[in-house]
Amino acid sequence: MTGHHTGRRALISLLALLLAAAATVLGGLPGSSARAADGWWNPGARPSPDSQINVTGPPMSGTDARGEVRGFVDAHNHLMSNEGFGGRIICGATFSEKGVADALKDCPEHYPDGALALFENVTGGANGHHDPVGWPTFKDWPANDSLSHQQNYYAWVERAWRGGQRILVNDLVTNGLLCSLYPYKDRSCDEMSAIRLEAQKTYQLQDYVDRMYGGAGKGWFRIVTDADQARDVVAQGKLAVVLGVETSEPFGCKQILDIAQCNEDDIDRGLDELYGMGVRSMFLCHKFDNALCGVRFDEGTIGVAVNAGQFLSTGTFWTTEACAGPQHDNPIGLPTAQANALLPAGVQLPTYAGAAQCNTRGLTRLGEYALRGMMQRNMMLELDHMSVKAAGRALDVLEAGSYPGVISSHSWMDLDWSERVYKLGGFIAQYAHSAEGFVAEARRTEALRDAYHVGYGYGTDMNGVGGWPGPVGENAPNAVKYPFRSADGQSVLERQVTGDRTWDLNKDGLAHNGLVPDWIEQIRLSGGQDVVDDLMRGAQSYLNTWRSTQQHKAGTNLAVGVSANASSSEWNPFISYRPGRAVDGSQSTRWASDWNDDQWFQVDLGSARTVNRVTLDWERAYGQAYRIEVSTDGGTWRTVWTTTGGNGGLDTARFDPTAARYVKVQGVKRGTQWGYSLYEVGVYGT
């Protein structure tokens, strides 16, 4: 923008010289027109021409009466996905040193009429043709139903921040198979190479914004690597940006014909590299079963297509089984001719029994190693996209370690897991559905949030090929009336203008990130003021989860390497199942009993200790009914915990702190025809 100055010609000339000198010192953005800012939130050197923000008033800052920060959380966004997938799936960039016209231009093959915009046309956004011109006309994109065009131009992210957003999780994302299948690309399909580039571009965006505001650290876009740093950024009224990872083959951990293509060393190196980049949350699997975990299926015809991709990537189709509990994965649709055409000759997509709706693949041993590696590094696990079986085991592991770092960021988790997430201290966000749908879903889980005194978030999944709410019309009961006040009451928002295009949520739907404040206003108008209040508490809740994760200290397993005894041990001429195998610190060895109900296993801690938790990692032969007993002398026993509903997996028994030298697992009823078998027994306390 051009600055407005008055006074004598000499003063005007002097100011011009000073501003030009400042622009030179700051590195000078292309085509920038510097001006004196009327508030710290207005840059002195925004590029010209550029998108407007169309917000007046200061950003909300500081803390409330309880010392808590306020603000919205976009827990799932993809600022830089145009750099992934081979560089030609998402067209347009979040920023460009050459300016807005260079950033917001379509992919070359989309010209002149979109006929070769294959991904756009397949996903239904353009019906075979679209006007590829972005800046300045934007006739056809971005749009709520266009999955291949940039939605996160930096100025649109800025408007979302000005409207009250204070935390944004930028998930670095790609998919190697989609990249390899797509005929247009201008870079490698290696997933980790894309992740590195997207991280680099995010830091470059931070520098780009900083230069508008006078130098390093002065801009509103702040990448943060710990909760205290994030809190300071939010309290200043700026946007705290957290780096996450969502990819199908992290660390190269794909599987081919059920054979893992990575090992523990690859996982450790990968986690160390990601942590060094600033990544603090991540998914272990996404879309395709990999060497770490099985996925929660995509639903319907999309699921059929993704299953074809699963075969092309791994050589295996999804396999299903009856679900063991109320949670379930999404139902896969019936095979289609289009999906079968993707496969090699003679290969056909399978059909699945309606009663078998759960992925047979859960959290693998390598996946559990990766999860425990994340815990050792105090990183947060994204539970979405994990199969029910994988998510259940992951929650077992987190609960066994009292680890709070778990997030569901965009409605891909079975909602029956919600209370387990909240009990751990985790955070939940809902996908950016229609305003009315968002309110309805938020109300369904409101009682849980109230019980655990937590806020709420949304996951826009911008640039994530998900689809977004459409227009409701200007006469709808929940139509936004422009101008409107931000949720905190401090700012006024007009219709957003970029180039020649004026955006109106009522007419355009949630077409880009700059319309998120308008969508939140529509949530309020849909009878959702209480939902907006919960969203405003989201920033503090997310930071509480993150801070607790950072501060978590792994407990010491008092049982590792101690003396162990049992009522019996299954005999095998090749493998030992003696009691000591369940306290040797290895997940690949185990104790197994004879095949009857009245069996026990006990450890001697060497001296009396104060204990309050026992973990039991069952092999398939688990205990349905059993109790935990303790003794200080090995003769007099006290029951401290009991269950009749054991279902295998990893059990955690918690009880009041008590003195014990000896800890016993006393079987009452087996869960299978075999005996009892434990990979590891853990005893924790002080």
XYZ file of C-alpha atoms in Angstrom:
686
model
C 0.000 0.000 0.000
C 1.041 3.551 -0.502
C 1.699 5.595 2.608
C -0.271 8.782 3.271
C 1.917 11.723 4.302
C 1.270 15.479 4.502
C 3.481 18.505 4.913
C 6.131 20.314 3.021
C 7.821 18.897 -0.061
C 11.162 18.678 1.736
C 9.642 16.533 4.494
C 8.042 14.291 1.884
C 11.365 13.854 0.110
C 13.164 13.122 3.379
C 10.598 10.489 4.384
C 10.833 8.889 0.964
C 14.600 8.626 1.288
C 14.364 7.177 4.782
C 11.771 4.598 3.741
C 13.806 3.625 0.688
C 16.878 3.196 2.876
C 14.904 1.072 5.320
C 13.637 -1.127 2.494
C 17.211 -1.647 1.330
C 18.371 -2.591 4.815
C 15.468 -5.021 5.260
C 16.125 -6.776 1.973
C 13.310 -5.060 0.070
C 10.355 -7.242 -0.994
C 9.617 -7.294 -4.729
C 7.479 -4.354 -5.759
C 6.964 -3.307 -2.127
C 5.422 0.013 -1.310
C 6.514 0.868 2.223
C 4.346 2.903 4.545
C 4.230 3.969 8.145
C 2.248 1.311 9.968
C -0.695 2.435 12.093
C -0.274 -0.559 14.379
C 2.382 -3.228 14.820
C 0.088 -5.699 13.078
C 0.196 -3.712 9.822
C 3.431 -4.282 7.896
C 5.539 -1.384 6.764
C 6.681 -3.126 3.578
C 3.949 -5.288 2.084
C 4.531 -6.200 -1.570
C 2.573 -4.222 -4.131
C 0.344 -5.322 -5.671
C -0.938 -7.891 -3.192
C -4.059 -9.347 -1.616
C -5.986 -7.225 0.837
C -6.649 -8.416 4.393
C -9.847 -6.407 4.990
C -9.631 -6.442 8.768
C -9.414 -3.378 10.997
C -8.604 -3.327 14.687
C -5.823 -4.773 16.825
C -5.274 -8.526 17.162
C -6.376 -10.027 20.462
C -3.408 -10.425 22.809
C -2.546 -10.988 26.460
C -4.283 -13.375 28.837
C -7.614 -13.556 30.618
C -8.271 -13.139 34.340
C -6.990 -16.672 34.980
C -3.767 -16.054 33.114
C -4.847 -18.197 30.159
C -4.341 -17.321 26.515
C -7.266 -17.271 24.091
C -7.652 -18.008 20.439
C -8.581 -20.541 17.799
C -6.548 -23.592 16.785
C -6.339 -24.879 13.237
C -4.964 -28.268 14.217
C -4.615 -29.596 10.668
C -3.441 -27.519 7.718
C -1.004 -27.997 4.829
C 0.618 -24.670 4.067
C 3.212 -26.121 1.720
C 1.589 -29.127 0.079
C 2.178 -27.535 -3.342
C 5.817 -28.580 -2.775
C 4.822 -32.229 -2.247
C 3.328 -34.870 -4.587
C 5.891 -34.050 -7.286
C 5.052 -30.337 -7.241
C 2.063 -30.377 -9.624
C -0.936 -31.668 -7.652
C -1.575 -28.427 -5.738
C -1.143 -25.442 -8.080
C -0.084 -22.053 -6.774
C 2.207 -21.178 -3.874
C 1.803 -19.849 -0.357
C 4.195 -17.024 -1.203
C 6.719 -16.007 -3.824
C 9.647 -13.624 -3.679
C 8.440 -12.448 -7.108
C 5.048 -11.426 -5.736
C 1.409 -12.432 -5.788
C 1.107 -12.864 -9.567
C 3.859 -15.479 -9.482
C 2.509 -17.196 -6.366
C -1.114 -17.443 -7.460
C -0.750 -18.870 -10.940
C -1.987 -22.251 -12.127
C 0.131 -25.257 -13.096
C 1.453 -25.004 -16.682
C -0.542 -27.966 -17.984
C -3.818 -26.367 -16.805
C -3.551 -23.744 -19.565
C -5.438 -22.726 -21.654
C -8.739 -24.182 -20.421
C -8.049 -26.811 -17.741
C -8.534 -29.774 -20.079
C -5.239 -31.321 -18.910
C -5.833 -30.566 -15.222
C -6.160 -34.287 -14.605
C -6.275 -34.299 -10.805
C -8.729 -31.390 -10.727
C -10.988 -33.052 -13.257
C -10.876 -36.506 -11.645
C -11.756 -35.083 -8.224
C -14.763 -33.256 -9.669
C -13.827 -29.650 -9.057
C -14.060 -28.367 -12.625
C -16.150 -30.721 -14.811
C -13.346 -31.030 -17.322
C -12.511 -27.352 -17.827
C -11.691 -24.270 -15.774
C -10.228 -20.831 -16.231
C -6.598 -21.291 -15.156
C -5.984 -17.603 -14.493
C -5.440 -16.903 -10.817
C -4.254 -13.383 -10.025
C -5.961 -11.015 -10.528
C -9.314 -12.415 -11.712
C -9.690 -15.761 -9.882
C -12.753 -16.689 -11.927
C -12.699 -20.404 -11.054
C -10.222 -20.861 -8.239
C -9.678 -21.199 -5.377
C -13.085 -22.735 -4.696
C -14.601 -24.852 -1.960
C -14.812 -27.813 -4.362
C -11.478 -27.335 -6.132
C -8.959 -29.768 -4.679
C -5.922 -28.788 -6.723
C -5.526 -25.043 -6.155
C -3.733 -23.038 -3.494
C -5.900 -22.086 -0.497
C -3.166 -20.899 1.845
C -1.730 -17.791 0.222
C 0.102 -16.058 3.074
C -2.258 -13.041 3.120
C -5.237 -15.393 3.517
C -3.466 -17.053 6.445
C -2.889 -13.541 7.789
C -6.613 -12.798 7.654
C -7.355 -16.023 9.555
C -4.850 -14.883 12.204
C -6.385 -11.401 12.369
C -9.776 -13.059 12.859
C -8.664 -14.810 16.061
C -6.606 -17.851 15.082
C -3.561 -18.185 17.316
C -2.200 -21.696 16.659
C -1.773 -23.374 13.286
C -0.382 -26.887 12.833
C 1.350 -27.080 9.458
C 1.423 -30.752 8.539
C 4.174 -31.468 6.013
C 2.496 -33.839 3.580
C 3.002 -35.889 0.434
C 2.267 -39.288 -1.083
C 4.897 -41.083 -3.130
C 2.466 -43.303 -5.037
C 0.194 -40.452 -6.101
C 3.289 -38.567 -7.224
C 4.585 -41.530 -9.252
C 1.216 -42.151 -10.941
C 0.571 -38.527 -11.849
C 2.058 -37.783 -15.269
C 3.050 -34.203 -14.438
C 5.824 -33.587 -11.933
C 8.935 -31.490 -11.662
C 10.766 -33.170 -8.776
C 11.443 -36.438 -6.964
C 8.625 -38.521 -5.492
C 10.699 -39.428 -2.426
C 8.506 -38.632 0.563
C 11.230 -37.568 2.981
C 12.717 -35.230 0.345
C 9.319 -33.528 0.063
C 9.008 -33.249 3.847
C 12.421 -31.565 4.042
C 11.520 -29.108 1.295
C 8.179 -28.205 2.870
C 9.865 -27.549 6.216
C 12.456 -25.364 4.502
C 9.736 -23.391 2.703
C 7.882 -22.826 5.978
C 10.966 -21.237 7.521
C 11.387 -19.157 4.364
C 7.799 -17.943 4.732
C 8.608 -16.836 8.272
C 11.560 -14.836 6.928
C 9.391 -13.392 4.146
C 6.825 -12.106 6.637
C 9.528 -10.837 9.006
C 11.004 -8.641 6.287
C 7.665 -6.868 5.899
C 7.741 -5.993 9.592
C 11.288 -4.776 9.928
C 13.468 -7.824 10.482
C 13.935 -11.196 12.154
C 11.400 -12.034 14.839
C 9.100 -9.078 14.150
C 6.432 -10.671 11.987
C 3.178 -12.329 13.024
C 4.082 -15.782 11.601
C 6.196 -17.534 14.266
C 7.382 -21.157 14.034
C 7.512 -22.564 17.563
C 9.203 -25.657 18.955
C 8.008 -25.759 22.566
C 4.838 -24.900 24.462
C 6.276 -22.005 26.448
C 7.553 -20.356 23.288
C 4.139 -20.876 21.701
C 2.391 -19.345 24.708
C 4.576 -16.237 24.495
C 3.751 -15.892 20.785
C 0.004 -16.242 21.419
C 0.117 -13.798 24.337
C 1.781 -11.274 21.994
C -1.193 -11.632 19.671
C 0.772 -13.469 16.966
C 0.309 -16.833 15.234
C 2.191 -19.821 16.682
C 2.989 -22.300 13.873
C 3.680 -25.920 14.865
C 5.283 -28.318 12.395
C 3.748 -31.769 11.982
C 4.123 -34.628 9.480
C 1.390 -36.554 7.643
C 2.754 -38.955 5.077
C 2.281 -42.569 4.028
C 5.885 -43.737 4.322
C 7.640 -41.842 7.132
C 11.375 -42.681 7.283
C 10.842 -44.913 4.239
C 8.747 -47.266 6.384
C 6.542 -48.761 3.698
C 5.753 -52.454 3.500
C 5.839 -54.554 0.358
C 4.046 -57.895 0.507
C 3.934 -57.426 4.298
C 7.711 -57.110 4.511
C 8.921 -53.947 6.255
C 11.235 -51.754 4.186
C 12.752 -50.039 7.256
C 14.255 -50.996 10.602
C 14.696 -49.509 14.066
C 17.821 -47.593 13.044
C 15.885 -45.951 10.184
C 13.175 -44.929 12.630
C 15.639 -43.432 15.124
C 17.447 -41.509 12.401
C 14.153 -40.301 10.972
C 12.751 -39.154 14.299
C 15.988 -37.352 15.128
C 15.947 -35.598 11.756
C 12.314 -34.536 12.070
C 12.826 -33.305 15.606
C 15.834 -31.310 14.421
C 13.633 -29.676 11.751
C 11.259 -28.531 14.491
C 8.572 -31.208 13.973
C 6.662 -31.861 17.203
C 3.661 -33.954 16.091
C 3.165 -36.621 13.453
C 1.063 -39.409 11.986
C 2.575 -42.889 11.832
C 0.423 -43.977 8.886
C -1.769 -42.321 6.273
C -3.945 -43.791 3.502
C -1.911 -46.987 2.946
C -0.953 -49.700 5.440
C 2.769 -49.316 6.058
C 5.436 -50.995 8.155
C 4.273 -49.099 11.256
C 0.497 -49.450 11.320
C -2.721 -50.203 9.505
C -4.937 -47.334 8.381
C -8.535 -46.418 8.959
C -10.052 -47.033 5.544
C -11.387 -44.294 3.324
C -15.102 -44.756 2.819
C -17.148 -45.738 -0.210
C -15.876 -45.214 -3.756
C -12.923 -43.144 -2.521
C -11.983 -46.112 -0.347
C -12.115 -48.380 -3.383
C -9.703 -46.120 -5.268
C -7.354 -45.829 -2.291
C -7.418 -49.615 -1.882
C -6.259 -49.893 -5.503
C -3.471 -47.479 -4.594
C -2.672 -49.624 -1.573
C -2.114 -52.583 -3.887
C 0.044 -50.597 -6.300
C 2.143 -49.302 -3.409
C 2.449 -52.438 -1.286
C 1.368 -55.443 -3.358
C -1.433 -56.112 -0.848
C -5.065 -55.080 -0.546
C -6.630 -54.130 2.751
C -7.828 -57.126 4.750
C -10.718 -56.940 7.178
C -12.105 -58.765 10.175
C -15.020 -58.428 12.558
C -14.421 -55.600 15.020
C -13.656 -56.641 18.584
C -15.481 -53.687 20.168
C -17.876 -50.848 19.342
C -15.235 -48.923 17.403
C -14.968 -49.587 13.685
C -13.137 -48.489 10.570
C -14.952 -46.918 7.629
C -16.866 -49.246 5.252
C -15.113 -49.815 1.917
C -17.304 -49.468 -1.156
C -17.886 -52.023 -3.890
C -15.260 -52.328 -6.642
C -15.695 -50.068 -9.643
C -14.549 -50.480 -13.233
C -12.530 -47.265 -12.952
C -10.648 -48.515 -9.894
C -10.034 -51.955 -11.372
C -8.616 -50.261 -14.479
C -5.788 -48.935 -12.301
C -4.606 -52.465 -11.551
C -2.407 -54.865 -13.543
C -4.117 -57.290 -15.868
C -5.673 -60.213 -14.021
C -5.826 -58.394 -10.655
C -9.249 -57.464 -9.281
C -10.272 -55.499 -6.230
C -11.731 -57.661 -3.458
C -15.162 -57.312 -1.909
C -15.641 -57.302 1.855
C -18.244 -58.817 4.177
C -20.444 -56.193 5.792
C -19.772 -57.620 9.255
C -16.000 -57.400 8.784
C -15.385 -53.675 9.062
C -12.050 -53.491 10.893
C -8.567 -53.523 9.411
C -6.680 -56.657 10.469
C -3.483 -54.631 10.619
C -2.844 -52.795 13.861
C 0.212 -51.156 15.375
C 3.174 -53.298 14.340
C 6.221 -53.932 16.500
C 8.103 -51.375 14.428
C 5.175 -49.002 14.851
C 5.289 -49.451 18.598
C 9.031 -48.812 18.492
C 8.356 -45.576 16.582
C 5.646 -44.550 19.059
C 7.921 -45.158 22.024
C 10.614 -43.207 20.168
C 8.212 -40.284 19.856
C 7.496 -40.527 23.582
C 11.204 -40.481 24.376
C 11.479 -37.270 22.329
C 8.331 -35.762 23.906
C 6.527 -35.562 20.558
C 2.752 -35.693 20.077
C 1.053 -38.590 18.254
C -1.667 -37.855 15.696
C -4.213 -40.641 16.143
C -6.306 -39.871 13.043
C -5.936 -42.259 10.075
C -4.900 -45.165 12.335
C -7.033 -48.282 12.103
C -9.163 -49.027 15.150
C -6.783 -51.846 15.997
C -3.722 -49.583 15.698
C -5.332 -46.690 17.570
C -6.455 -48.974 20.386
C -2.966 -50.376 20.852
C -1.443 -46.887 20.629
C -3.796 -45.678 23.367
C -2.856 -48.728 25.463
C 0.822 -47.793 25.170
C 0.153 -44.140 25.967
C -1.999 -45.056 28.959
C 0.610 -47.489 30.261
C 3.084 -44.594 30.288
C 0.580 -41.924 31.426
C 1.628 -40.008 28.306
C -0.599 -37.026 27.393
C 0.754 -36.311 23.904
C -2.117 -37.505 21.721
C -4.189 -35.498 19.229
C -7.141 -36.101 16.925
C -6.974 -33.172 14.544
C -9.612 -33.573 11.806
C -12.344 -36.116 12.543
C -10.543 -39.255 11.334
C -10.624 -41.012 14.703
C -13.512 -43.193 15.855
C -15.302 -40.864 18.280
C -15.636 -43.658 20.839
C -11.948 -43.028 21.603
C -12.639 -39.415 22.638
C -12.801 -39.955 26.373
C -9.585 -41.972 26.376
C -7.880 -39.076 24.597
C -9.213 -36.553 27.108
C -8.318 -38.758 30.089
C -4.726 -38.795 28.920
C -4.727 -35.004 28.564
C -4.932 -34.935 24.764
C -6.574 -32.497 22.351
C -9.371 -32.987 19.796
C -10.350 -30.892 16.772
C -13.166 -31.376 14.282
C -12.890 -31.193 10.502
C -14.147 -27.910 9.031
C -17.603 -29.169 8.147
C -20.535 -26.914 7.275
C -21.337 -24.489 10.070
C -24.552 -26.317 11.020
C -22.831 -29.710 10.868
C -19.904 -28.435 12.927
C -22.259 -27.125 15.621
C -24.189 -30.402 15.745
C -21.039 -32.498 16.114
C -19.546 -30.110 18.668
C -22.719 -30.364 20.759
C -22.517 -34.164 20.669
C -19.162 -34.067 22.458
C -19.776 -30.956 24.578
C -20.432 -32.876 27.799
C -17.039 -34.577 27.543
C -15.268 -31.241 27.068
C -17.095 -29.816 30.045
C -16.205 -32.843 32.169
C -12.511 -32.532 31.332
C -12.470 -28.702 31.240
C -10.981 -28.508 27.761
C -11.422 -26.341 24.697
C -11.952 -27.375 21.095
C -10.282 -26.945 17.726
C -10.951 -27.205 14.035
C -8.874 -28.818 11.313
C -9.374 -27.009 8.018
C -7.191 -29.435 6.040
C -6.595 -26.593 3.563
C -4.550 -27.804 0.570
C -5.357 -31.311 1.796
C -7.704 -32.373 -1.062
C -10.595 -32.839 1.329
C -13.425 -30.549 0.126
C -14.913 -27.698 2.148
C -18.324 -26.236 3.026
C -20.223 -24.765 0.097
C -22.172 -21.509 -0.073
C -25.416 -21.206 1.901
C -26.813 -18.250 -0.061
C -27.302 -14.644 0.934
C -30.810 -15.255 2.297
C -29.989 -18.263 4.470
C -30.831 -17.888 8.181
C -27.140 -18.227 9.037
C -25.844 -15.998 6.223
C -22.972 -13.786 7.350
C -23.818 -10.059 7.430
C -20.821 -7.996 6.355
C -19.088 -6.257 8.010
C -18.992 -8.336 11.194
C -16.983 -8.322 14.412
C -14.380 -10.957 15.202
C -15.217 -13.437 17.942
C -13.075 -11.510 20.447
C -14.871 -8.277 19.547
C -11.705 -6.315 18.787
C -11.680 -6.362 14.989
C -14.104 -5.660 12.148
C -14.005 -7.818 9.014
C -15.234 -6.799 5.579
C -15.560 -9.078 2.579
C -12.094 -10.298 1.598
C -10.637 -8.884 -1.623
C -7.796 -10.375 -3.671
C -7.048 -8.684 -6.974
C -10.317 -8.172 -8.855
C -12.200 -10.804 -6.858
C -14.306 -10.096 -3.781
C -14.989 -13.168 -1.651
C -18.230 -13.691 0.242
C -18.698 -16.828 2.359
C -22.427 -16.858 1.572
C -21.732 -17.008 -2.179
C -18.372 -18.779 -2.297
C -18.316 -21.141 0.668
C -15.055 -21.860 2.474
C -12.910 -21.332 -0.615
C -9.649 -20.354 1.089
C -8.047 -19.838 4.483
C -8.894 -16.141 4.596
C -12.577 -17.042 4.945
C -12.111 -19.043 8.148
C -13.143 -16.068 10.353
C -16.289 -15.706 8.213
C -17.009 -19.428 8.680
C -16.613 -19.056 12.455
C -19.086 -16.162 12.349
C -21.451 -18.473 10.470
C -21.017 -21.052 13.239
C -22.105 -18.385 15.739
C -25.104 -17.486 13.569
C -26.029 -21.185 13.408
C -26.789 -21.078 17.123
C -23.228 -21.926 18.043
C -22.047 -19.148 20.357
C -21.203 -21.794 22.962
C -19.219 -23.681 20.305
C -17.302 -20.514 19.399
C -16.566 -20.060 23.111
C -15.127 -23.579 23.246
C -13.072 -22.839 20.130
C -11.738 -19.680 21.760
C -10.467 -21.865 24.615
C -8.718 -24.098 22.091
C -5.322 -22.361 22.182
C -4.938 -22.837 25.930
C -6.062 -26.469 25.755
C -3.639 -27.291 22.946
C -0.810 -25.667 24.875
C -1.781 -27.605 28.016
C -1.470 -30.861 26.063
C 1.847 -29.800 24.571
C 3.324 -28.553 27.845
C 2.311 -31.749 29.664
C 3.906 -33.753 26.849
C 7.144 -31.800 27.143
C 7.241 -32.206 30.903
C 6.450 -35.925 30.861
C 9.059 -38.100 32.520
C 9.027 -41.790 31.744
C 8.568 -43.888 34.857
C 11.182 -46.464 35.845
C 10.107 -50.051 35.383
C 11.103 -51.608 38.697
C 10.593 -55.129 37.319
C 13.234 -55.120 34.569
C 15.811 -57.819 35.239
C 14.467 -58.836 38.655
C 13.833 -62.373 39.854
C 10.581 -63.834 38.506
C 8.666 -67.010 39.338
C 5.502 -68.629 38.070
C 3.144 -71.500 38.814
C 4.271 -73.163 35.570
C 6.003 -72.573 32.251
C 4.975 -74.074 28.949
C 7.610 -76.545 27.695
C 9.058 -76.198 24.213
C 12.250 -77.916 23.007
C 13.284 -74.892 20.891
C 12.069 -71.774 22.751
C 12.200 -70.906 26.444
C 9.027 -69.557 28.046
C 10.462 -69.294 31.568
C 9.234 -66.449 33.835
C 12.360 -64.345 33.416
C 11.492 -63.835 29.747
C 8.670 -61.472 30.803
C 11.014 -59.113 32.680
C 13.995 -59.047 30.309
C 13.042 -55.737 28.649
C 12.429 -57.378 25.263
C 9.133 -57.366 23.361
C 10.191 -60.440 21.377
C 10.340 -62.905 24.294
C 7.578 -64.041 26.631
C 6.462 -66.198 29.520
C 3.729 -68.783 28.869
C 1.900 -70.941 31.415
C 0.291 -74.362 31.302
C -3.194 -74.481 29.821
C -5.507 -74.038 32.826
C -7.085 -71.105 34.705
C -5.360 -71.257 38.102
C -1.931 -69.924 37.142
C 0.191 -67.117 38.568
C 3.247 -65.041 37.795
C 5.203 -62.988 40.322
C 8.280 -60.772 40.601
C 10.595 -60.018 43.527
C 11.675 -56.349 43.514
C 14.502 -57.123 45.941
C 13.239 -54.785 48.668
C 9.990 -53.092 49.620
C 9.086 -50.290 47.213
C 6.075 -48.009 46.896
C 4.172 -49.136 43.795
C 0.984 -47.856 42.171
C 0.883 -49.247 38.632
C 1.374 -52.579 36.863
C 1.409 -53.048 33.095
C 0.782 -56.391 31.398
C 1.588 -56.840 27.714
C -0.337 -59.962 26.744
C 0.387 -62.309 23.892
C -2.746 -63.749 22.229
C -3.206 -66.017 25.284
C -4.533 -63.385 27.693
C -6.319 -63.278 31.002
C -10.028 -62.450 30.953
C -10.285 -62.434 34.745
C -7.286 -61.906 37.018
C -6.100 -59.860 39.955
C -2.953 -58.040 41.057
C -1.689 -58.963 44.515
C 1.184 -57.469 46.533
C 3.184 -58.622 49.543
C 6.053 -57.308 51.631
C 7.156 -60.760 52.869
C 6.061 -63.230 50.174
C 3.624 -64.899 52.596
C 0.817 -62.438 53.249
C -0.851 -61.141 50.099
C -3.250 -58.255 49.490
C -5.368 -57.712 46.359
C -4.930 -54.180 45.007
C -6.637 -54.484 41.611
C -8.933 -56.911 39.837
C -10.772 -57.313 36.529
C -13.219 -59.714 34.932
C -13.257 -57.948 31.553
C -9.737 -58.409 30.223
C -9.512 -58.442 26.429
C -5.801 -58.811 25.801
C -3.394 -56.271 24.434
C -1.663 -53.978 26.886
C -3.403 -53.683 30.256
C -2.604 -51.011 32.830
C -3.640 -51.633 36.438
C -3.620 -48.487 38.611
C -4.155 -48.493 42.353
C -3.382 -46.429 45.430
C 0.344 -46.303 46.283
C 1.258 -49.233 48.479
C 4.380 -50.904 49.871
C 5.379 -54.109 48.093
C 8.429 -56.263 47.531
C 6.538 -59.010 45.717
C 3.956 -58.384 42.975
C 1.796 -61.209 41.658
C -0.551 -61.629 38.697
C -3.083 -64.260 39.779
C -5.084 -65.781 36.931
C -8.760 -66.562 37.505
C -10.089 -67.207 33.995
C -8.291 -67.482 30.650
C -9.476 -65.533 27.633
C -8.539 -68.308 25.183
C -8.162 -72.104 25.110
C -4.447 -71.701 25.837
C -2.826 -70.673 29.091
C -1.610 -67.176 30.025
C 1.244 -65.569 28.137
C 2.969 -62.220 28.779
C 5.557 -60.436 26.681
C 6.452 -58.000 29.450
C 5.354 -57.208 32.985
C 6.039 -53.697 34.267
C 5.883 -52.462 37.854
C 6.002 -48.718 38.521
C 5.973 -46.491 41.553
C 8.414 -44.485 43.619
